């Protein structure tokens, strides 16, 4: 029996309720702007409004993200505080609203109503620009991910870039500049030290982060996130976390066994060099798993999460780069931090955990469950046929993506509740002497082992 | 359910021309801002904007990969290093240097050299601008390739770097390695002689000055 089972039950109930609220709202907004309003306009005015409809469809993803970010951040703050309270055996927020569930709304209202102060001697222009530059990349940087997690849905097809993951990385590197800018323009020594620390940390941990993602791109043979997500379709053995497609042959082998034909041929097609190929696959599996861990570690450092939150170490630097910020500017910093955590979890989901793919492979699922019939029946209902309320192809993928992303977010919260903060020299030593050599070794191993196995790319 | 009309509208030549002029105006304004701004660190931050607009040019030329690389390497990493290096400079040295002796009774040649030395940056930038201008507006101005834009640009760039241009690529990496080693040598350089009394006093003076400055603020 779990000692605080009641609390855990309350937490899971709360998260399910909040997640349905968040994605219900986002789905409603997406539908009304992308599908409902164009349909209405076309019915009313005919061909004349085609351009307006196309513009409406093009802005749908941006509006969806803009609606999603504040609600999601409110949810994540609440869930983080409650989960941390459970880990450290405390009560957590329990005063505002029923059982403390309205705490983050009260916080948001407080932050919006607070006076916006610019300190004396601060560089006012840079001081205002820094939160904007911190927040904007997390909006437009996550756009290709939307196309990837919805499996190139019609509304989000426009976001599909051929250099997807590179675009995401480039925009994820922009906030560092904003942190240095915020630290310098605040005219405060603690802020400046916080900004410089974040720059040093981000530059050091960017290298293992990029290397771990390059390893996956090498196995996939493309930079396009949509393609990477689509390659991993078909069960947990196809996911990049297990060898980046090195086990795809095994998957085919099992499929052949189930269907009862050509089992030996499937293995030979994917592992053409006999024993050498099996050795290569055995090397690839731990290598790519380690680069998954490397990615999570260095992404934690990149977005300044505990145990890498040196830039805002409150015991040393008051609050680091955002010491002087108040009111709406502080709120923007706050929003962007939680959004970055969400973006990192989505990148991990798309790159390593198969995007919206079901872990149970289709040859098992379709044989023993009536899911295909369910989807076919769903396609015939008027809700789908006439109103396009639900897309049956991406309905289950959506649930899987949400489950995977929020599990990773919960994992980050768990780490926050478990590990103490690094010291700055430990952080640098860990980054330069452990993570970077490890990522280089993994990269070289994968380059050589990849030649012996037929993988995704 | 296609975006044909909107994409057609966005890919009109006149749209591209307008975007080019907007981006170049922005780039030139920001470049002037970098040179003109009194606060060195702020001009370092403005440099990010310059590199960002140049990334916009790459996007206009449908070189997506290069635009991303421009943002990731130049606009963030290099500018960040520049800004941090600027924070290590001493802005007071600049203020002290302007008080130079009046050189009315110097010979004309010496005067000319002194002014050259003072305006070194100006001359270098003028020289490089003229060189670039001559190179660009020469006999065969812009050789326009008739080839269509490659579908998989990353592949094209990678192949070019590892086959046609592999030797320059390797040379540049060796050069960067040498620069890195040189930087480490300079950073680890121990002082050849013990600092005598005078610099120490100067340092203390500057510290008190700094404190006074902070107090008046």
XYZ file of C-alpha atoms in Angstrom:
674
model
C 0.000 0.000 0.000
C 1.331 3.423 -0.911
C 1.626 5.512 2.271
C 0.152 8.667 0.782
C -2.058 7.025 -1.764
C -4.826 9.558 -1.279
C -2.528 12.396 -2.268
C -1.256 10.537 -5.330
C -4.823 9.793 -6.351
C -5.737 13.451 -5.968
C -2.735 14.461 -8.079
C -3.604 12.106 -10.907
C -7.256 13.177 -10.836
C -6.160 16.801 -10.962
C -3.820 16.225 -13.894
C -6.419 14.353 -15.905
C -8.971 17.097 -15.311
C -6.516 19.853 -16.192
C -5.240 18.075 -19.282
C -8.759 17.625 -20.589
C -9.428 21.320 -19.979
C -6.207 22.399 -21.732
C -6.542 20.218 -24.780
C -10.285 20.729 -24.969
C -9.775 24.472 -25.224
C -6.921 24.171 -27.711
C -8.889 21.725 -29.825
C -11.952 23.981 -29.798
C -9.886 27.008 -30.845
C -8.114 25.056 -33.577
C -11.345 23.700 -34.932
C -13.194 26.981 -34.892
C -10.415 28.950 -36.612
C -9.094 26.287 -38.927
C -12.257 24.426 -39.891
C -15.421 25.967 -38.515
C -14.978 29.610 -39.482
C -13.747 28.865 -43.048
C -16.673 26.491 -43.558
C -19.110 29.119 -42.344
C -17.563 31.827 -44.529
C -17.522 29.628 -47.580
C -21.150 28.708 -47.066
C -22.032 32.387 -46.756
C -19.897 34.040 -49.436
C -18.706 31.251 -51.713
C -15.473 31.569 -53.651
C -14.717 35.178 -52.788
C -13.282 34.424 -49.357
C -10.768 31.749 -50.360
C -7.794 33.948 -49.496
C -9.234 34.865 -46.100
C -9.841 31.200 -45.407
C -6.289 30.321 -46.301
C -4.926 33.040 -44.053
C -7.166 31.741 -41.256
C -5.818 28.247 -41.747
C -2.245 29.520 -41.819
C -2.567 31.347 -38.498
C -4.287 28.426 -36.771
C -1.083 26.827 -35.430
C 0.183 30.115 -34.004
C -3.135 30.884 -32.348
C -3.258 27.348 -30.998
C 0.180 27.714 -29.432
C -0.616 31.156 -28.042
C -3.759 29.784 -26.411
C -1.975 26.693 -25.202
C 1.077 28.276 -23.551
C -0.547 30.248 -20.672
C -3.003 27.504 -19.700
C -0.309 24.881 -19.902
C 2.095 26.919 -17.769
C -0.593 27.406 -15.131
C -1.195 23.680 -15.063
C 2.480 22.836 -14.933
C 3.176 25.211 -12.052
C 0.332 23.712 -10.055
C 1.271 20.123 -10.799
C 4.926 20.824 -10.033
C 4.124 22.350 -6.656
C 1.768 19.558 -5.702
C 4.113 16.810 -6.884
C 7.057 18.376 -5.050
C 4.882 18.558 -1.952
C 4.226 14.834 -2.210
C 7.926 14.030 -2.736
C 8.990 16.067 0.275
C 5.994 15.066 2.443
C 4.453 18.512 2.699
C 0.968 19.836 2.050
C 1.547 22.038 -0.976
C -0.872 24.782 -2.085
C -4.138 24.222 -0.228
C -5.728 27.614 0.511
C -7.005 29.234 -2.691
C -10.104 27.655 -4.155
C -11.132 24.052 -3.629
C -8.115 22.181 -2.279
C -5.742 24.906 -3.478
C -6.440 24.251 -7.125
C -6.903 27.908 -8.010
C -3.504 28.894 -6.591
C -1.861 29.470 -9.992
C -4.762 31.582 -11.218
C -4.336 33.791 -8.172
C -0.598 33.952 -8.922
C -1.270 34.916 -12.525
C -3.691 37.681 -11.533
C -1.193 38.960 -8.969
C 1.618 39.045 -11.516
C -0.510 40.858 -14.084
C -1.643 43.504 -11.608
C 1.774 44.194 -10.114
C 3.586 47.400 -10.976
C 6.155 47.057 -13.738
C 9.358 48.585 -12.380
C 12.455 49.499 -14.350
C 15.379 49.954 -11.948
C 17.461 53.133 -11.910
C 20.461 52.989 -14.207
C 19.037 50.085 -16.173
C 19.152 50.076 -19.933
C 15.405 50.445 -20.420
C 15.279 49.272 -24.030
C 17.300 46.110 -23.447
C 15.459 45.530 -20.177
C 12.179 45.378 -22.104
C 13.581 43.476 -25.048
C 15.048 40.620 -22.969
C 11.763 38.933 -21.892
C 10.418 39.207 -25.437
C 13.533 37.634 -26.885
C 13.311 34.932 -24.234
C 9.687 34.114 -24.922
C 9.377 34.426 -28.702
C 11.668 31.504 -29.685
C 9.661 29.092 -27.570
C 6.583 29.993 -29.650
C 7.961 29.874 -33.160
C 10.602 27.276 -32.385
C 8.047 24.667 -31.437
C 6.030 25.021 -34.642
C 7.635 22.120 -36.598
C 7.000 19.908 -33.590
C 3.285 20.532 -34.010
C 3.444 19.064 -37.511
C 5.456 16.129 -36.195
C 3.227 15.180 -33.284
C 0.045 15.447 -35.344
C 1.555 13.332 -38.106
C 1.409 16.102 -40.704
C -2.201 17.020 -40.025
C -3.800 19.129 -42.717
C -3.892 22.250 -40.560
C -0.266 21.996 -39.479
C 1.217 20.836 -42.776
C 2.454 24.334 -43.498
C 4.936 24.058 -40.623
C 6.772 21.090 -42.016
C 10.326 22.267 -42.687
C 13.009 20.174 -44.387
C 15.532 21.334 -41.769
C 13.098 20.806 -38.895
C 15.295 19.754 -35.998
C 18.005 22.245 -36.921
C 15.416 25.010 -36.914
C 14.233 23.923 -33.475
C 17.801 23.874 -32.157
C 18.591 27.278 -33.653
C 15.580 28.883 -32.051
C 16.229 27.066 -28.779
C 19.659 28.658 -28.622
C 18.278 32.205 -28.826
C 17.012 32.498 -25.202
C 20.584 32.398 -23.902
C 21.216 35.789 -25.457
C 18.086 37.055 -23.752
C 19.354 35.855 -20.373
C 22.687 37.657 -20.784
C 20.788 40.716 -21.990
C 18.465 40.614 -18.972
C 21.381 40.178 -16.609
C 23.407 42.999 -18.074
C 20.610 45.529 -18.534
C 19.286 45.151 -14.974
C 22.251 47.110 -13.572
C 22.573 44.582 -10.766
C 25.619 42.497 -9.974
C 23.665 39.382 -9.054
C 21.694 39.594 -12.281
C 24.865 40.009 -14.309
C 26.503 36.990 -12.673
C 23.347 34.982 -13.289
C 23.295 35.977 -16.957
C 26.969 35.148 -17.482
C 26.563 31.813 -15.733
C 23.665 30.925 -17.973
C 25.738 31.803 -21.040
C 28.665 29.639 -19.910
C 26.355 26.781 -19.021
C 24.349 26.926 -22.227
C 27.427 27.044 -24.454
C 28.981 24.066 -22.659
C 25.871 21.907 -22.684
C 24.820 22.798 -26.213
C 27.548 20.501 -27.570
C 26.396 17.181 -26.035
C 22.792 18.170 -26.726
C 23.415 18.701 -30.420
C 25.582 15.585 -30.636
C 22.912 13.391 -29.089
C 20.336 14.689 -31.568
C 22.788 14.337 -34.473
C 23.163 10.670 -33.555
C 19.434 10.201 -34.036
C 19.435 12.218 -37.270
C 22.287 10.055 -38.531
C 20.300 6.906 -37.887
C 17.217 8.468 -39.463
C 19.050 9.934 -42.437
C 17.040 13.167 -42.349
C 16.605 16.387 -40.387
C 12.873 16.539 -40.995
C 11.035 15.945 -37.718
C 7.882 14.745 -39.465
C 9.839 12.082 -41.322
C 11.657 11.071 -38.152
C 8.337 10.668 -36.355
C 6.814 8.711 -39.236
C 9.787 6.352 -39.506
C 9.244 5.212 -35.955
C 5.655 4.118 -36.542
C 4.862 0.513 -35.746
C 5.549 -0.450 -32.181
C 8.124 0.098 -29.488
C 10.854 -1.856 -31.287
C 10.870 0.726 -34.048
C 11.362 3.679 -31.720
C 14.601 5.563 -31.841
C 15.276 5.056 -28.153
C 15.914 1.355 -28.889
C 18.802 1.611 -31.295
C 17.351 4.213 -33.635
C 15.788 1.643 -35.929
C 18.381 -1.079 -35.354
C 15.629 -3.345 -34.020
C 13.296 -2.703 -36.963
C 14.386 -6.072 -38.372
C 13.410 -7.779 -35.118
C 10.049 -6.061 -35.384
C 9.566 -7.442 -38.892
C 10.652 -10.849 -37.640
C 7.964 -10.892 -34.956
C 5.395 -9.639 -37.447
C 6.352 -12.471 -39.787
C 6.067 -15.019 -36.976
C 2.587 -13.759 -36.079
C 1.432 -13.865 -39.667
C 3.289 -17.160 -40.120
C 5.339 -16.616 -43.242
C 8.903 -15.718 -44.206
C 10.310 -15.299 -40.717
C 13.908 -16.111 -41.644
C 13.807 -13.866 -44.704
C 12.882 -10.797 -42.625
C 15.958 -11.124 -40.426
C 18.286 -11.599 -43.391
C 16.899 -8.531 -45.131
C 17.580 -6.237 -42.179
C 20.831 -7.783 -40.886
C 22.717 -8.553 -44.108
C 26.142 -9.344 -42.600
C 25.162 -12.163 -40.284
C 26.850 -12.128 -36.884
C 28.553 -8.795 -37.497
C 25.167 -7.155 -37.978
C 23.857 -8.576 -34.719
C 26.912 -7.225 -32.903
C 26.354 -3.834 -34.525
C 22.717 -3.838 -33.448
C 23.779 -4.779 -29.922
C 26.186 -1.804 -29.928
C 23.586 0.573 -31.332
C 20.916 -0.109 -28.736
C 22.873 1.068 -25.645
C 24.515 3.867 -27.643
C 21.260 5.465 -28.695
C 19.772 4.899 -25.254
C 22.745 6.717 -23.770
C 22.306 9.581 -26.184
C 18.682 9.769 -25.010
C 19.958 10.175 -21.457
C 22.552 12.680 -22.677
C 19.836 14.672 -24.387
C 17.687 14.779 -21.249
C 20.648 15.833 -19.094
C 21.924 18.569 -21.346
C 18.425 19.809 -22.121
C 17.873 20.142 -18.376
C 20.990 22.286 -18.258
C 19.957 24.244 -21.333
C 16.618 25.286 -19.854
C 18.077 25.912 -16.372
C 16.160 23.234 -14.520
C 17.302 21.872 -11.183
C 19.930 20.341 -10.758
C 21.431 22.767 -13.283
C 19.684 25.977 -12.221
C 22.917 27.816 -11.478
C 21.764 31.025 -13.244
C 19.021 31.500 -10.662
C 20.580 29.850 -7.645
C 18.545 31.653 -5.022
C 20.916 30.836 -2.182
C 23.768 32.586 -3.997
C 22.317 35.081 -6.456
C 18.949 36.163 -4.962
C 17.131 35.104 -8.122
C 19.756 35.438 -10.822
C 18.974 37.171 -14.076
C 15.346 37.928 -13.165
C 16.055 39.563 -9.798
C 15.033 43.027 -10.972
C 12.012 41.960 -12.987
C 8.490 42.337 -11.715
C 4.954 42.302 -12.989
C 4.250 41.233 -16.544
C 7.919 40.948 -17.557
C 8.601 38.477 -14.769
C 5.451 36.620 -15.786
C 6.807 36.314 -19.318
C 10.086 34.853 -18.023
C 8.111 32.452 -15.903
C 5.862 31.368 -18.774
C 8.814 30.855 -21.080
C 10.638 28.642 -18.597
C 7.732 26.238 -18.283
C 7.095 26.352 -22.018
C 10.730 25.458 -22.615
C 10.341 22.420 -20.379
C 7.321 21.391 -22.408
C 9.187 21.957 -25.696
C 12.105 19.841 -24.507
C 9.725 17.044 -23.552
C 8.079 17.258 -26.978
C 11.437 17.140 -28.780
C 12.337 14.037 -26.773
C 8.998 12.484 -27.627
C 9.381 13.118 -31.322
C 13.041 12.250 -31.626
C 13.293 9.252 -29.299
C 9.884 8.023 -28.208
C 8.190 7.662 -31.558
C 5.919 10.724 -31.597
C 2.304 9.649 -31.578
C 3.030 5.982 -32.012
C 1.397 3.227 -30.016
C 4.012 1.139 -28.141
C 2.077 -2.023 -28.986
C 2.884 -2.927 -32.587
C -0.036 -2.976 -35.041
C 0.302 -6.661 -35.874
C -0.605 -7.463 -32.271
C -3.064 -4.630 -31.765
C -5.108 -5.147 -34.908
C -5.317 -8.863 -34.353
C -6.617 -8.829 -30.815
C -8.500 -5.535 -30.466
C -11.229 -3.890 -32.546
C -9.392 -0.568 -33.000
C -9.386 -0.561 -36.847
C -13.099 -1.226 -36.914
C -13.613 1.526 -34.355
C -11.686 4.030 -36.485
C -13.592 2.964 -39.599
C -16.895 3.384 -37.768
C -15.765 6.763 -36.454
C -14.980 7.907 -39.976
C -18.578 7.320 -40.997
C -20.186 9.404 -38.258
C -21.522 12.841 -39.246
C -19.253 14.532 -36.690
C -16.214 13.491 -38.700
C -17.693 13.451 -42.158
C -19.445 16.798 -42.268
C -17.971 18.882 -39.484
C -14.394 17.498 -39.363
C -14.553 17.745 -35.593
C -12.226 14.839 -35.028
C -9.503 13.487 -37.241
C -9.668 9.708 -36.755
C -6.091 9.211 -37.978
C -4.596 11.408 -35.303
C -7.058 10.833 -32.472
C -5.151 8.038 -30.730
C -1.795 9.571 -31.665
C -2.836 12.671 -29.733
C -3.474 10.671 -26.583
C -0.123 8.951 -26.876
C 1.726 12.224 -27.419
C 0.066 13.819 -24.406
C 0.867 10.805 -22.237
C 4.506 10.682 -23.327
C 5.158 14.409 -23.062
C 3.615 14.781 -19.626
C 5.395 11.676 -18.357
C 8.675 13.349 -19.319
C 7.564 16.568 -17.630
C 6.733 14.574 -14.522
C 10.149 12.925 -14.733
C 11.768 16.367 -14.763
C 9.753 17.312 -11.678
C 10.824 14.070 -10.011
C 14.475 14.914 -10.717
C 13.906 18.379 -9.305
C 12.560 16.851 -6.137
C 15.428 14.378 -5.872
C 18.753 15.945 -6.792
C 20.563 18.867 -5.141
C 22.034 21.723 -7.154
C 25.494 21.410 -8.714
C 28.302 23.785 -7.827
C 29.534 25.859 -10.771
C 32.902 24.050 -11.081
C 31.237 20.659 -10.779
C 28.842 21.719 -13.504
C 31.639 22.720 -15.862
C 33.693 19.602 -15.124
C 30.682 17.388 -15.644
C 29.876 19.075 -18.936
C 33.322 19.269 -20.482
C 35.046 16.202 -19.047
C 32.190 13.706 -18.979
C 29.315 14.574 -21.299
C 31.199 15.905 -24.330
C 33.694 12.993 -24.591
C 30.866 10.529 -24.007
C 28.759 12.104 -26.738
C 31.712 12.050 -29.162
C 32.408 8.365 -28.418
C 28.748 7.490 -28.941
C 28.709 9.437 -32.182
C 31.756 7.622 -33.592
C 30.414 4.216 -32.513
C 27.080 4.901 -34.157
C 28.753 6.095 -37.363
C 30.582 2.774 -37.701
C 27.879 0.456 -36.389
C 25.232 1.982 -38.621
C 26.837 0.579 -41.765
C 26.134 -3.016 -40.798
C 22.428 -2.701 -40.067
C 19.567 -1.653 -42.309
C 17.882 1.022 -40.216
C 15.369 3.781 -40.953
C 17.632 6.086 -42.943
C -7.536 22.176 -49.116
C -4.257 23.563 -50.429
C -2.438 26.793 -49.753
C -1.861 27.474 -53.440
C -3.292 30.955 -53.486
C -1.544 32.158 -50.385
C 1.791 30.644 -51.397
C 1.405 32.136 -54.872
C 0.819 35.509 -53.282
C 3.838 35.162 -51.020
C 6.153 33.963 -53.777
C 5.451 36.858 -56.127
C 8.683 38.521 -57.291
C 7.487 41.879 -56.027
C 7.069 40.387 -52.535
C 10.620 39.129 -52.598
C 11.930 42.507 -53.722
C 10.034 44.259 -50.960
C 11.302 41.834 -48.371
C 14.819 42.369 -49.656
C 14.566 46.144 -49.293
C 12.999 45.926 -45.847
C 15.658 43.513 -44.637
C 18.529 45.512 -46.119
C 17.241 48.742 -44.623
C 17.031 46.997 -41.275
C 20.498 45.501 -41.638
C 22.069 48.831 -42.584
C 20.321 50.681 -39.748
C 21.406 48.076 -37.225
C 24.949 48.089 -38.619
C 25.151 51.852 -38.188
C 23.760 51.327 -34.706
C 26.581 48.888 -33.893
C 29.185 51.452 -34.906
C 27.434 54.438 -33.425
C 26.257 53.254 -30.030
C 28.206 54.765 -27.126
C 27.714 51.709 -24.908
C 29.973 48.978 -26.263
C 27.972 46.095 -24.840
C 24.755 47.374 -26.291
C 26.354 47.561 -29.716
C 27.374 43.941 -29.178
C 23.725 43.077 -28.630
C 22.707 45.053 -31.715
C 25.125 42.853 -33.675
C 22.699 39.995 -33.055
C 20.082 41.917 -34.995
C 22.498 42.432 -37.891
C 23.268 38.726 -38.078
C 19.575 37.934 -37.768
C 18.681 40.100 -40.768
C 21.470 38.442 -42.755
C 19.877 35.105 -41.877
C 16.715 36.625 -43.359
C 18.604 37.201 -46.635
C 19.577 33.544 -46.700
C 15.935 32.631 -46.227
C 14.987 34.877 -49.156
C 17.514 32.989 -51.280
C 15.793 29.757 -50.102
C 18.913 28.594 -48.308
C 17.163 27.426 -45.163
C 20.049 25.450 -43.733
C 22.482 28.351 -44.063
C 19.986 30.714 -42.431
C 19.638 28.404 -39.424
C 23.405 27.995 -39.207
C 23.776 31.765 -39.367
C 21.401 32.217 -36.446
C 22.825 29.392 -34.373
C 26.523 30.139 -34.883
C 26.823 33.836 -35.612
C 23.794 35.422 -34.019
C 24.010 33.425 -30.792
C 27.330 31.722 -30.120
C 29.805 34.176 -31.606
C 27.955 37.309 -30.541
C 27.655 35.936 -27.034
C 31.407 35.412 -26.885
C 31.930 38.915 -28.279
C 29.605 40.416 -25.672
C 31.331 38.575 -22.840
C 34.732 39.667 -24.164
C 33.444 43.247 -24.313
C 32.396 43.011 -20.684
C 36.033 42.281 -19.834
C 37.272 45.450 -21.544
C 37.702 48.587 -19.553
C 35.589 51.453 -20.879
C 37.587 53.954 -18.812
C 40.712 53.384 -20.936
C 38.826 54.828 -23.874
C 37.971 57.962 -21.921
C 41.553 58.465 -20.737
C 43.054 58.023 -24.167
C 41.243 60.973 -25.709
C 43.354 63.378 -23.624
C 46.304 63.303 -25.983
C 48.961 66.032 -26.208
C 48.237 68.817 -28.582
C 50.422 68.229 -31.641
C 50.324 71.526 -33.513
C 54.060 71.811 -33.839
C 54.603 68.323 -35.249
C 55.845 67.865 -38.809
C 53.155 67.264 -41.407
C 54.186 63.679 -42.035
C 54.095 62.767 -38.372
C 50.725 64.452 -38.046
C 49.377 62.382 -40.902
C 50.660 59.155 -39.351
C 49.238 60.094 -35.978
C 45.841 60.709 -37.490
C 46.074 57.422 -39.384
C 46.821 55.649 -36.148
C 43.939 57.332 -34.395
C 41.483 56.509 -37.135
C 42.737 53.008 -37.822
C 39.268 51.479 -37.638
C 37.895 53.992 -40.092
C 40.648 53.315 -42.613
C 40.317 49.552 -42.288
C 36.572 49.674 -42.777
C 36.896 52.064 -45.720
C 39.518 49.816 -47.296
C 37.465 46.660 -46.873
C 34.335 48.394 -48.141
C 36.128 49.585 -51.294
C 37.619 46.132 -51.864
C 34.232 44.484 -51.502
C 32.561 47.066 -53.701
C 35.145 46.628 -56.470
C 34.906 42.863 -56.186
C 31.129 42.875 -56.393
C 30.562 45.532 -59.031
C 33.362 44.343 -61.296
C 33.218 43.195 -64.887
C 30.926 40.191 -64.500
C 28.755 41.396 -61.642
C 26.650 38.643 -60.225
C 27.013 35.348 -62.001
C 23.485 34.008 -61.820
C 23.379 30.234 -61.945
C 20.540 28.850 -64.001
C 20.349 25.704 -61.905
C 17.130 25.066 -59.994
C 17.282 25.147 -56.220
C 18.253 21.733 -54.917
C 15.517 19.885 -53.091
C 17.742 18.421 -50.405
C 20.027 21.317 -49.570
C 21.659 19.691 -46.600
C 22.824 16.847 -48.815
C 24.218 19.251 -51.423
C 26.118 21.243 -48.818
C 27.460 18.113 -47.164
C 28.615 16.621 -50.437
C 30.292 19.849 -51.500
C 32.099 20.142 -48.176
C 33.381 16.572 -48.216
C 34.313 16.315 -51.897
C 34.916 19.521 -53.871
C 35.825 21.790 -51.000
C 37.283 19.253 -48.606
C 40.789 20.756 -48.575
C 39.718 24.341 -47.781
C 37.316 22.941 -45.203
C 40.085 20.979 -43.487
C 42.449 23.947 -43.666
C 39.907 26.196 -42.004
C 39.386 23.669 -39.244
C 43.148 23.458 -38.685
C 43.248 27.240 -38.568
C 40.497 27.281 -35.953
C 42.356 24.668 -33.916
C 45.524 26.775 -34.062
C 43.541 29.829 -32.971
C 42.075 27.847 -30.078
C 45.512 26.714 -28.934
C 46.836 30.242 -29.256
C 43.951 31.554 -27.147
C 44.733 28.993 -24.449
C 48.423 29.971 -24.541
C 47.558 33.657 -24.154
C 45.054 32.967 -21.401
C 47.515 30.795 -19.456
C 50.412 33.210 -19.938
C 52.073 33.960 -16.617
C 53.407 37.484 -16.103
C 57.099 37.753 -16.997
C 57.940 40.161 -14.167
C 56.407 40.910 -10.819
C 53.944 43.768 -10.943
C 55.733 46.718 -9.366
C 54.290 49.474 -7.249
C 52.981 51.799 -9.915
C 50.378 49.525 -11.598
C 49.101 48.467 -8.210
C 48.530 52.074 -7.272
C 46.794 52.684 -10.575
C 44.529 49.720 -9.961
C 43.641 50.973 -6.506
C 42.966 54.437 -7.872
C 40.674 53.038 -10.496
C 38.874 50.994 -7.851
C 38.194 54.022 -5.709
C 37.049 55.869 -8.802
C 34.687 53.039 -9.600
C 33.303 53.120 -6.078
C 32.757 56.850 -6.332
C 30.999 56.343 -9.630
C 28.772 53.681 -8.121
C 27.982 55.937 -5.173
C 27.027 58.874 -7.365
C 24.727 56.592 -9.296
